[in-house]
PDB file of C-alpha atoms and ligand atoms in Angstrom:
ATOM      1  CA  MET A  27       0.000   0.000   0.000  1.00  0.00           C
ATOM      2  CA  ALA A  28       1.267   3.456  -0.921  1.00  0.00           C
ATOM      3  CA  TYR A  29       0.822   4.737   2.645  1.00  0.00           C
ATOM      4  CA  LEU A  30       2.896   1.901   4.082  1.00  0.00           C
ATOM      5  CA  GLN A  31       5.674   2.222   1.490  1.00  0.00           C
ATOM      6  CA  THR A  32       6.376   5.928   2.067  1.00  0.00           C
ATOM      7  CA  ASP A  33       8.444   7.096   5.026  1.00  0.00           C
ATOM      8  CA  VAL A  34       5.581   8.735   6.889  1.00  0.00           C
ATOM      9  CA  THR A  35       6.665  10.506  10.063  1.00  0.00           C
ATOM     10  CA  LYS A  36       3.386  12.266  10.830  1.00  0.00           C
ATOM     11  CA  VAL A  37      -0.177  11.190  10.146  1.00  0.00           C
ATOM     12  CA  THR A  38      -2.030  14.032   8.457  1.00  0.00           C
ATOM     13  CA  THR A  39      -5.581  14.385   7.182  1.00  0.00           C
ATOM     14  CA  ARG A  40      -4.197  13.621   3.714  1.00  0.00           C
ATOM     15  CA  VAL A  41      -2.688  10.365   4.989  1.00  0.00           C
ATOM     16  CA  LEU A  42      -6.113   9.355   6.343  1.00  0.00           C
ATOM     17  CA  GLN A  43      -7.675  10.176   2.976  1.00  0.00           C
ATOM     18  CA  ASN A  44      -5.098   7.964   1.233  1.00  0.00           C
ATOM     19  CA  MET A  45      -5.755   5.175   3.718  1.00  0.00           C
ATOM     20  CA  LYS A  46      -9.423   5.197   2.693  1.00  0.00           C
ATOM     21  CA  LEU A  47      -8.435   5.154  -0.976  1.00  0.00           C
ATOM     22  CA  ASN A  48      -6.062   2.240  -0.351  1.00  0.00           C
ATOM     23  CA  GLY A  49      -8.518   0.324   1.815  1.00  0.00           C
ATOM     24  CA  GLU A  50      -6.283   0.513   4.887  1.00  0.00           C
ATOM     25  CA  LYS A  51      -8.297   0.731   8.108  1.00  0.00           C
ATOM     26  CA  ILE A  52      -7.714   3.671  10.452  1.00  0.00           C
ATOM     27  CA  ALA A  53      -7.117   2.921  14.160  1.00  0.00           C
ATOM     28  CA  MET A  54      -8.106   5.663  16.594  1.00  0.00           C
ATOM     29  CA  LEU A  55      -8.140   5.701  20.411  1.00  0.00           C
ATOM     30  CA  THR A  56      -8.794   8.350  23.024  1.00  0.00           C
ATOM     31  CA  ALA A  57      -6.228   9.758  25.460  1.00  0.00           C
ATOM     32  CA  TYR A  58      -6.485  12.553  27.979  1.00  0.00           C
ATOM     33  CA  ASP A  59      -3.109  12.593  29.723  1.00  0.00           C
ATOM     34  CA  TYR A  60       0.634  12.431  29.086  1.00  0.00           C
ATOM     35  CA  SER A  61       1.225   8.970  30.592  1.00  0.00           C
ATOM     36  CA  MET A  62      -1.379   7.159  28.493  1.00  0.00           C
ATOM     37  CA  ALA A  63      -0.511   9.176  25.391  1.00  0.00           C
ATOM     38  CA  SER A  64       3.178   8.201  25.819  1.00  0.00           C
ATOM     39  CA  LEU A  65       2.116   4.539  25.691  1.00  0.00           C
ATOM     40  CA  LEU A  66       0.089   5.209  22.536  1.00  0.00           C
ATOM     41  CA  GLU A  67       3.122   6.975  21.045  1.00  0.00           C
ATOM     42  CA  ALA A  68       5.015   3.672  21.342  1.00  0.00           C
ATOM     43  CA  THR A  69       2.485   2.081  18.951  1.00  0.00           C
ATOM     44  CA  LYS A  70       1.429   2.715  15.376  1.00  0.00           C
ATOM     45  CA  ILE A  71      -1.903   4.272  16.358  1.00  0.00           C
ATOM     46  CA  ASP A  72      -3.098   6.551  13.549  1.00  0.00           C
ATOM     47  CA  VAL A  73      -5.304   9.040  15.398  1.00  0.00           C
ATOM     48  CA  VAL A  74      -5.456  10.057  19.060  1.00  0.00           C
ATOM     49  CA  LEU A  75      -8.710  11.688  20.119  1.00  0.00           C
ATOM     50  CA  VAL A  76      -8.777  13.908  23.167  1.00  0.00           C
ATOM     51  CA  GLY A  77     -12.471  13.198  23.578  1.00  0.00           C
ATOM     52  CA  ASP A  78     -14.878  15.075  25.778  1.00  0.00           C
ATOM     53  CA  SER A  79     -15.498  11.591  27.204  1.00  0.00           C
ATOM     54  CA  ALA A  80     -12.824  12.922  29.592  1.00  0.00           C
ATOM     55  CA  ALA A  81     -15.847  14.307  31.445  1.00  0.00           C
ATOM     56  CA  ASN A  82     -16.865  10.700  32.224  1.00  0.00           C
ATOM     57  CA  VAL A  83     -13.519   8.919  32.358  1.00  0.00           C
ATOM     58  CA  MET A  84     -11.353  11.541  34.070  1.00  0.00           C
ATOM     59  CA  GLU A  85     -13.874  13.607  35.982  1.00  0.00           C
ATOM     60  CA  GLY A  86     -16.613  11.116  36.872  1.00  0.00           C
ATOM     61  CA  PHE A  87     -19.544  13.038  35.378  1.00  0.00           C
ATOM     62  CA  LYS A  88     -22.556  11.083  34.084  1.00  0.00           C
ATOM     63  CA  THR A  89     -22.642  13.080  30.826  1.00  0.00           C
ATOM     64  CA  THR A  90     -20.085  14.963  28.722  1.00  0.00           C
ATOM     65  CA  LEU A  91     -21.895  18.288  29.192  1.00  0.00           C
ATOM     66  CA  PRO A  92     -20.028  19.764  32.186  1.00  0.00           C
ATOM     67  CA  ILE A  93     -16.485  19.680  30.768  1.00  0.00           C
ATOM     68  CA  THR A  94     -15.093  23.121  29.929  1.00  0.00           C
ATOM     69  CA  LEU A  95     -12.872  24.451  27.167  1.00  0.00           C
ATOM     70  CA  ASP A  96     -10.139  25.252  29.709  1.00  0.00           C
ATOM     71  CA  GLU A  97     -10.207  21.649  30.947  1.00  0.00           C
ATOM     72  CA  MET A  98     -10.097  20.234  27.410  1.00  0.00           C
ATOM     73  CA  ILE A  99      -7.108  22.456  26.691  1.00  0.00           C
ATOM     74  CA  VAL A 100      -5.213  21.079  29.706  1.00  0.00           C
ATOM     75  CA  TYR A 101      -5.962  17.474  28.674  1.00  0.00           C
ATOM     76  CA  ALA A 102      -5.136  18.114  25.011  1.00  0.00           C
ATOM     77  CA  SER A 103      -1.842  19.904  25.600  1.00  0.00           C
ATOM     78  CA  SER A 104      -0.743  17.049  27.904  1.00  0.00           C
ATOM     79  CA  VAL A 105      -1.487  14.554  25.117  1.00  0.00           C
ATOM     80  CA  VAL A 106       0.184  16.637  22.411  1.00  0.00           C
ATOM     81  CA  ARG A 107       3.419  16.719  24.459  1.00  0.00           C
ATOM     82  CA  ALA A 108       3.599  12.921  24.147  1.00  0.00           C
ATOM     83  CA  ILE A 109       2.613  12.407  20.513  1.00  0.00           C
ATOM     84  CA  THR A 110       4.779  12.892  17.442  1.00  0.00           C
ATOM     85  CA  ARG A 111       3.335  10.506  14.840  1.00  0.00           C
ATOM     86  CA  ALA A 112      -0.434  10.236  15.265  1.00  0.00           C
ATOM     87  CA  LEU A 113      -2.915  12.909  14.246  1.00  0.00           C
ATOM     88  CA  VAL A 114      -4.251  14.523  17.442  1.00  0.00           C
ATOM     89  CA  VAL A 115      -7.916  15.546  17.323  1.00  0.00           C
ATOM     90  CA  VAL A 116      -9.567  17.482  20.151  1.00  0.00           C
ATOM     91  CA  ASP A 117     -13.285  17.505  20.960  1.00  0.00           C
ATOM     92  CA  MET A 118     -14.933  20.899  21.211  1.00  0.00           C
ATOM     93  CA  PRO A 119     -16.911  20.768  24.456  1.00  0.00           C
ATOM     94  CA  PHE A 120     -20.636  21.367  24.768  1.00  0.00           C
ATOM     95  CA  GLY A 121     -21.594  25.027  24.599  1.00  0.00           C
ATOM     96  CA  THR A 122     -18.487  26.233  22.774  1.00  0.00           C
ATOM     97  CA  TYR A 123     -19.733  26.011  19.181  1.00  0.00           C
ATOM     98  CA  GLN A 124     -23.490  25.392  18.970  1.00  0.00           C
ATOM     99  CA  GLY A 125     -25.505  28.229  17.551  1.00  0.00           C
ATOM    100  CA  ASN A 126     -22.808  30.880  17.309  1.00  0.00           C
ATOM    101  CA  SER A 127     -20.191  30.386  14.626  1.00  0.00           C
ATOM    102  CA  LYS A 128     -18.007  33.283  15.813  1.00  0.00           C
ATOM    103  CA  GLN A 129     -17.815  31.732  19.274  1.00  0.00           C
ATOM    104  CA  ALA A 130     -17.136  28.376  17.593  1.00  0.00           C
ATOM    105  CA  LEU A 131     -14.182  29.809  15.691  1.00  0.00           C
ATOM    106  CA  ALA A 132     -12.825  31.517  18.803  1.00  0.00           C
ATOM    107  CA  SER A 133     -13.041  28.205  20.734  1.00  0.00           C
ATOM    108  CA  ALA A 134     -11.377  26.251  17.924  1.00  0.00           C
ATOM    109  CA  ILE A 135      -8.583  28.820  17.661  1.00  0.00           C
ATOM    110  CA  ARG A 136      -7.949  28.550  21.412  1.00  0.00           C
ATOM    111  CA  ILE A 137      -7.680  24.767  21.092  1.00  0.00           C
ATOM    112  CA  MET A 138      -5.260  24.961  18.169  1.00  0.00           C
ATOM    113  CA  LYS A 139      -3.119  27.771  19.649  1.00  0.00           C
ATOM    114  CA  GLU A 140      -2.960  26.549  23.234  1.00  0.00           C
ATOM    115  CA  THR A 141      -2.622  22.790  22.680  1.00  0.00           C
ATOM    116  CA  GLY A 142      -0.707  22.333  19.431  1.00  0.00           C
ATOM    117  CA  ALA A 143      -3.274  19.738  18.293  1.00  0.00           C
ATOM    118  CA  ASP A 144      -3.850  18.967  14.612  1.00  0.00           C
ATOM    119  CA  ALA A 145      -7.645  19.146  14.324  1.00  0.00           C
ATOM    120  CA  ILE A 146     -10.893  19.568  16.205  1.00  0.00           C
ATOM    121  CA  LYS A 147     -14.038  17.432  16.337  1.00  0.00           C
ATOM    122  CA  LEU A 148     -17.583  18.587  16.947  1.00  0.00           C
ATOM    123  CA  GLU A 149     -20.974  16.893  17.104  1.00  0.00           C
ATOM    124  CA  GLY A 150     -23.950  17.418  14.816  1.00  0.00           C
ATOM    125  CA  GLY A 151     -25.014  17.904  11.217  1.00  0.00           C
ATOM    126  CA  VAL A 152     -26.808  20.703   9.456  1.00  0.00           C
ATOM    127  CA  GLU A 153     -27.465  22.549  12.735  1.00  0.00           C
ATOM    128  CA  VAL A 154     -23.717  23.155  13.241  1.00  0.00           C
ATOM    129  CA  LEU A 155     -22.812  23.649   9.581  1.00  0.00           C
ATOM    130  CA  GLU A 156     -22.209  27.383   9.887  1.00  0.00           C
ATOM    131  CA  SER A 157     -19.771  26.768  12.756  1.00  0.00           C
ATOM    132  CA  VAL A 158     -18.043  24.020  10.767  1.00  0.00           C
ATOM    133  CA  GLN A 159     -17.666  26.316   7.756  1.00  0.00           C
ATOM    134  CA  ARG A 160     -16.283  29.197   9.795  1.00  0.00           C
ATOM    135  CA  ILE A 161     -13.747  26.980  11.580  1.00  0.00           C
ATOM    136  CA  LEU A 162     -12.676  25.452   8.271  1.00  0.00           C
ATOM    137  CA  SER A 163     -12.316  28.915   6.720  1.00  0.00           C
ATOM    138  CA  ALA A 164      -9.585  29.603   9.305  1.00  0.00           C
ATOM    139  CA  GLY A 165      -7.659  26.560   8.082  1.00  0.00           C
ATOM    140  CA  ILE A 166      -8.541  24.338  11.024  1.00  0.00           C
ATOM    141  CA  PRO A 167      -9.297  20.712  10.046  1.00  0.00           C
ATOM    142  CA  VAL A 168     -12.690  19.526  11.311  1.00  0.00           C
ATOM    143  CA  MET A 169     -13.846  15.985  12.080  1.00  0.00           C
ATOM    144  CA  GLY A 170     -17.647  15.561  12.234  1.00  0.00           C
ATOM    145  CA  HIS A 171     -19.573  13.283  14.597  1.00  0.00           C
ATOM    146  CA  LEU A 172     -23.020  11.855  13.772  1.00  0.00           C
ATOM    147  CA  GLY A 173     -25.380   9.200  15.158  1.00  0.00           C
ATOM    148  CA  LEU A 174     -25.265   9.018  18.941  1.00  0.00           C
ATOM    149  CA  THR A 175     -23.958  12.469  19.832  1.00  0.00           C
ATOM    150  CA  PRO A 176     -23.528  12.386  23.626  1.00  0.00           C
ATOM    151  CA  GLN A 177     -23.698  16.176  23.994  1.00  0.00           C
ATOM    152  CA  SER A 178     -27.387  15.886  22.954  1.00  0.00           C
ATOM    153  CA  ILE A 179     -28.211  13.270  25.602  1.00  0.00           C
ATOM    154  CA  ASN A 180     -30.852  15.502  27.150  1.00  0.00           C
ATOM    155  CA  LYS A 181     -32.653  15.669  23.790  1.00  0.00           C
ATOM    156  CA  PHE A 182     -32.363  11.901  23.130  1.00  0.00           C
ATOM    157  CA  GLY A 183     -32.986  10.913  26.761  1.00  0.00           C
ATOM    158  CA  THR A 184     -31.087   7.627  26.246  1.00  0.00           C
ATOM    159  CA  TYR A 185     -27.799   6.222  24.900  1.00  0.00           C
ATOM    160  CA  VAL A 186     -29.501   3.543  22.764  1.00  0.00           C
ATOM    161  CA  VAL A 187     -28.574   2.952  19.113  1.00  0.00           C
ATOM    162  CA  ARG A 188     -29.538   5.887  16.845  1.00  0.00           C
ATOM    163  CA  ALA A 189     -31.051   6.171  13.353  1.00  0.00           C
ATOM    164  CA  THR A 190     -32.934   2.881  13.388  1.00  0.00           C
ATOM    165  CA  ASP A 191     -35.935   4.490  11.682  1.00  0.00           C
ATOM    166  CA  GLN A 192     -35.890   5.617   8.058  1.00  0.00           C
ATOM    167  CA  GLU A 193     -36.444   9.300   8.775  1.00  0.00           C
ATOM    168  CA  GLU A 194     -33.466   9.635  11.118  1.00  0.00           C
ATOM    169  CA  ALA A 195     -31.324   7.439   8.840  1.00  0.00           C
ATOM    170  CA  ASP A 196     -32.102   9.684   5.849  1.00  0.00           C
ATOM    171  CA  ARG A 197     -31.307  12.792   7.906  1.00  0.00           C
ATOM    172  CA  LEU A 198     -27.994  11.277   8.994  1.00  0.00           C
ATOM    173  CA  LYS A 199     -27.073  10.492   5.371  1.00  0.00           C
ATOM    174  CA  GLN A 200     -27.850  14.080   4.350  1.00  0.00           C
ATOM    175  CA  ASP A 201     -25.865  15.442   7.300  1.00  0.00           C
ATOM    176  CA  ALA A 202     -22.855  13.323   6.344  1.00  0.00           C
ATOM    177  CA  LEU A 203     -22.927  14.625   2.765  1.00  0.00           C
ATOM    178  CA  LYS A 204     -23.259  18.216   3.987  1.00  0.00           C
ATOM    179  CA  LEU A 205     -20.294  17.837   6.378  1.00  0.00           C
ATOM    180  CA  GLU A 206     -18.199  16.379   3.553  1.00  0.00           C
ATOM    181  CA  GLU A 207     -19.272  19.160   1.174  1.00  0.00           C
ATOM    182  CA  ALA A 208     -18.338  21.766   3.806  1.00  0.00           C
ATOM    183  CA  GLY A 209     -14.822  20.298   3.959  1.00  0.00           C
ATOM    184  CA  CYS A 210     -14.690  17.991   7.003  1.00  0.00           C
ATOM    185  CA  PHE A 211     -11.776  15.556   6.646  1.00  0.00           C
ATOM    186  CA  SER A 212     -13.531  12.659   8.416  1.00  0.00           C
ATOM    187  CA  ILE A 213     -16.718  11.786  10.301  1.00  0.00           C
ATOM    188  CA  VAL A 214     -17.204   9.685  13.443  1.00  0.00           C
ATOM    189  CA  LEU A 215     -20.328   7.489  13.261  1.00  0.00           C
ATOM    190  CA  GLU A 216     -21.415   6.467  16.738  1.00  0.00           C
ATOM    191  CA  LYS A 217     -23.825   3.658  17.611  1.00  0.00           C
ATOM    192  CA  ILE A 218     -25.826   3.370  14.407  1.00  0.00           C
ATOM    193  CA  PRO A 219     -26.887   0.246  12.469  1.00  0.00           C
ATOM    194  CA  ALA A 220     -23.979  -1.359  10.578  1.00  0.00           C
ATOM    195  CA  LYS A 221     -25.903  -1.270   7.281  1.00  0.00           C
ATOM    196  CA  LEU A 222     -26.504   2.470   7.561  1.00  0.00           C
ATOM    197  CA  ALA A 223     -22.830   3.063   8.423  1.00  0.00           C
ATOM    198  CA  GLN A 224     -21.864   1.025   5.367  1.00  0.00           C
ATOM    199  CA  GLU A 225     -24.132   3.111   3.115  1.00  0.00           C
ATOM    200  CA  VAL A 226     -22.828   6.393   4.540  1.00  0.00           C
ATOM    201  CA  THR A 227     -19.219   5.218   4.156  1.00  0.00           C
ATOM    202  CA  ALA A 228     -19.814   4.213   0.534  1.00  0.00           C
ATOM    203  CA  SER A 229     -21.443   7.570  -0.226  1.00  0.00           C
ATOM    204  CA  LEU A 230     -18.493   9.623   1.085  1.00  0.00           C
ATOM    205  CA  LYS A 231     -15.009  10.315  -0.249  1.00  0.00           C
ATOM    206  CA  ILE A 232     -13.760  11.180   3.256  1.00  0.00           C
ATOM    207  CA  PRO A 233     -13.094   8.415   5.804  1.00  0.00           C
ATOM    208  CA  THR A 234     -15.651   7.400   8.416  1.00  0.00           C
ATOM    209  CA  ILE A 235     -14.544   6.234  11.864  1.00  0.00           C
ATOM    210  CA  GLY A 236     -17.027   4.016  13.676  1.00  0.00           C
ATOM    211  CA  ILE A 237     -17.787   3.271  17.302  1.00  0.00           C
ATOM    212  CA  GLY A 238     -20.586   0.753  17.496  1.00  0.00           C
ATOM    213  CA  ALA A 239     -21.155   1.224  13.750  1.00  0.00           C
ATOM    214  CA  GLY A 240     -20.037  -2.165  12.423  1.00  0.00           C
ATOM    215  CA  ALA A 241     -17.139  -3.234  10.235  1.00  0.00           C
ATOM    216  CA  ALA A 242     -17.833  -1.467   6.948  1.00  0.00           C
ATOM    217  CA  VAL A 243     -16.524   1.921   8.090  1.00  0.00           C
ATOM    218  CA  ASP A 244     -13.027   3.191   7.253  1.00  0.00           C
ATOM    219  CA  GLY A 245     -11.719   3.040  10.809  1.00  0.00           C
ATOM    220  CA  GLN A 246     -12.590   2.299  14.411  1.00  0.00           C
ATOM    221  CA  VAL A 247     -12.377   4.299  17.631  1.00  0.00           C
ATOM    222  CA  LEU A 248     -12.712   3.185  21.238  1.00  0.00           C
ATOM    223  CA  VAL A 249     -12.223   4.921  24.545  1.00  0.00           C
ATOM    224  CA  LEU A 250      -8.811   3.737  25.769  1.00  0.00           C
ATOM    225  CA  GLN A 251      -9.903   3.039  29.370  1.00  0.00           C
ATOM    226  CA  ASP A 252     -12.862   0.998  28.063  1.00  0.00           C
ATOM    227  CA  MET A 253     -10.805  -1.197  25.744  1.00  0.00           C
ATOM    228  CA  LEU A 254      -8.137  -1.733  28.404  1.00  0.00           C
ATOM    229  CA  GLY A 255     -10.741  -2.964  30.902  1.00  0.00           C
ATOM    230  CA  ILE A 256     -10.124  -0.070  33.295  1.00  0.00           C
ATOM    231  CA  THR A 257     -13.650   1.308  33.102  1.00  0.00           C
ATOM    232  CA  GLN A 258     -15.793  -0.846  35.359  1.00  0.00           C
ATOM    233  CA  GLN A 259     -19.441  -1.708  34.643  1.00  0.00           C
ATOM    234  CA  PHE A 260     -19.483  -0.337  31.070  1.00  0.00           C
ATOM    235  CA  LYS A 261     -19.998  -3.189  28.658  1.00  0.00           C
ATOM    236  CA  PRO A 262     -21.854  -2.092  25.522  1.00  0.00           C
ATOM    237  CA  ARG A 263     -22.161  -4.736  22.790  1.00  0.00           C
ATOM    238  CA  TYR A 264     -19.657  -2.955  20.526  1.00  0.00           C
ATOM    239  CA  LEU A 265     -16.864  -2.887  23.109  1.00  0.00           C
ATOM    240  CA  ARG A 266     -14.052  -5.412  22.755  1.00  0.00           C
ATOM    241  CA  THR A 267     -11.667  -5.372  25.743  1.00  0.00           C
ATOM    242  CA  TYR A 268      -7.951  -5.974  25.231  1.00  0.00           C
ATOM    243  CA  GLY A 269      -6.846  -6.243  28.837  1.00  0.00           C
ATOM    244  CA  THR A 270      -7.929  -6.544  32.441  1.00  0.00           C
ATOM    245  CA  PHE A 271      -6.041  -3.496  33.658  1.00  0.00           C
ATOM    246  CA  GLY A 272      -8.827  -2.425  36.033  1.00  0.00           C
ATOM    247  CA  SER A 273      -8.651  -5.623  38.071  1.00  0.00           C
ATOM    248  CA  ASP A 274      -4.849  -5.763  37.618  1.00  0.00           C
ATOM    249  CA  ILE A 275      -4.529  -2.322  39.241  1.00  0.00           C
ATOM    250  CA  ILE A 276      -6.805  -3.311  42.133  1.00  0.00           C
ATOM    251  CA  THR A 277      -4.771  -6.496  42.679  1.00  0.00           C
ATOM    252  CA  ALA A 278      -1.485  -4.557  42.567  1.00  0.00           C
ATOM    253  CA  VAL A 279      -2.705  -1.901  45.010  1.00  0.00           C
ATOM    254  CA  LYS A 280      -4.033  -4.557  47.412  1.00  0.00           C
ATOM    255  CA  LYS A 281      -0.650  -6.312  47.329  1.00  0.00           C
ATOM    256  CA  TYR A 282       1.135  -2.981  47.989  1.00  0.00           C
ATOM    257  CA  ILE A 283      -1.123  -2.290  50.999  1.00  0.00           C
ATOM    258  CA  SER A 284      -0.500  -5.768  52.345  1.00  0.00           C
ATOM    259  CA  ASP A 285       3.296  -5.386  51.854  1.00  0.00           C
ATOM    260  CA  VAL A 286       3.297  -2.042  53.684  1.00  0.00           C
ATOM    261  CA  LYS A 287       1.186  -3.341  56.561  1.00  0.00           C
ATOM    262  CA  SER A 288       3.267  -6.512  56.933  1.00  0.00           C
ATOM    263  CA  ARG A 289       6.526  -4.466  56.805  1.00  0.00           C
ATOM    264  CA  ASP A 290       7.630  -6.487  53.740  1.00  0.00           C
ATOM    265  CA  PHE A 291       8.036  -3.217  51.782  1.00  0.00           C
ATOM    266  CA  PRO A 292      10.570  -1.663  51.697  1.00  0.00           C
ATOM    267  CA  ASN A 293      13.196  -4.364  52.133  1.00  0.00           C
ATOM    268  CA  GLU A 294      16.961  -3.905  52.655  1.00  0.00           C
ATOM    269  CA  LYS A 295      17.643  -3.378  48.942  1.00  0.00           C
ATOM    270  CA  GLU A 296      14.888  -0.803  48.597  1.00  0.00           C
ATOM    271  CA  GLN A 297      16.406   1.702  51.003  1.00  0.00           C
ATOM    272  CA  TYR A 298      19.549   3.908  51.261  1.00  0.00           C
TER     273      TYR A 298
HETATM  274  O1  LIG B 307     -15.476  11.770  23.395  1.00  0.00           O
HETATM  275  C1  LIG B 307     -15.199  10.689  22.841  1.00  0.00           C
HETATM  276  O2  LIG B 307     -14.496   9.831  23.388  1.00  0.00           O
HETATM  277  C2  LIG B 307     -15.754  10.452  21.520  1.00  0.00           C
HETATM  278  C3  LIG B 307     -15.593   9.080  20.944  1.00  0.00           C
HETATM  279  C4  LIG B 307     -16.507   8.142  21.611  1.00  0.00           C
HETATM  280  C5  LIG B 307     -15.763   9.085  19.476  1.00  0.00           C
HETATM  281  O3  LIG B 307     -16.325  11.324  20.951  1.00  0.00           O
END
């Protein structure tokens, strides 16, 4: 594949476009801090998303709504300091782009200037098109996000699979085309039927990245803590776990406590 043969040192939006053309799947994961991002840097991950899921994973909120732009900037700049190869995309938090495209541009500029990230992501279709266009006009790459858009949880009232009826599916298809036409470089499709995701992917020139959207998308994204088995009690059907780090950490900490209490730690060699 052309992408694999060239000496690529940095994944760009153009590289992702070529991956779609060449049929090479895109691997994307979230990160919110320097330590985790440093581990991702040691891999060939293509895209690192500083998702507003940080509100849930890092801050313990039930929804993504409370996280602020200032907080996202702290998370994103920590991640950027660890990453050289992957494309770093930062979520625009709720309330920083909806309805007011000037505010949207100002928020996106803050993210780009203060974090050093490569692109921003925002949720929604036609209702955020003006914001998307204004951000793009400043030369900032935009990733769209359709289907289950967690910032609209209070409108949906539930996190169940989206666009199962024809009307919503048709709207989603139109939204995807409009985001592509506006100049988005990629679109996340979250928790929609696999057949719909396949149709949307086939209708677009830009790559789609799925989460709970089946196999016929151009790439996949998961929340890092979910796929590592750190997040407890979150087991949606789409989630494949690649480790048991949550229980491993609990076991390790219990052993540490026991070693401290029993005076086993520190031993002779572990002191000066
Ligand atoms: O915030 C996030 O982690 C996301 C992914 C689930 C796509 O938007």
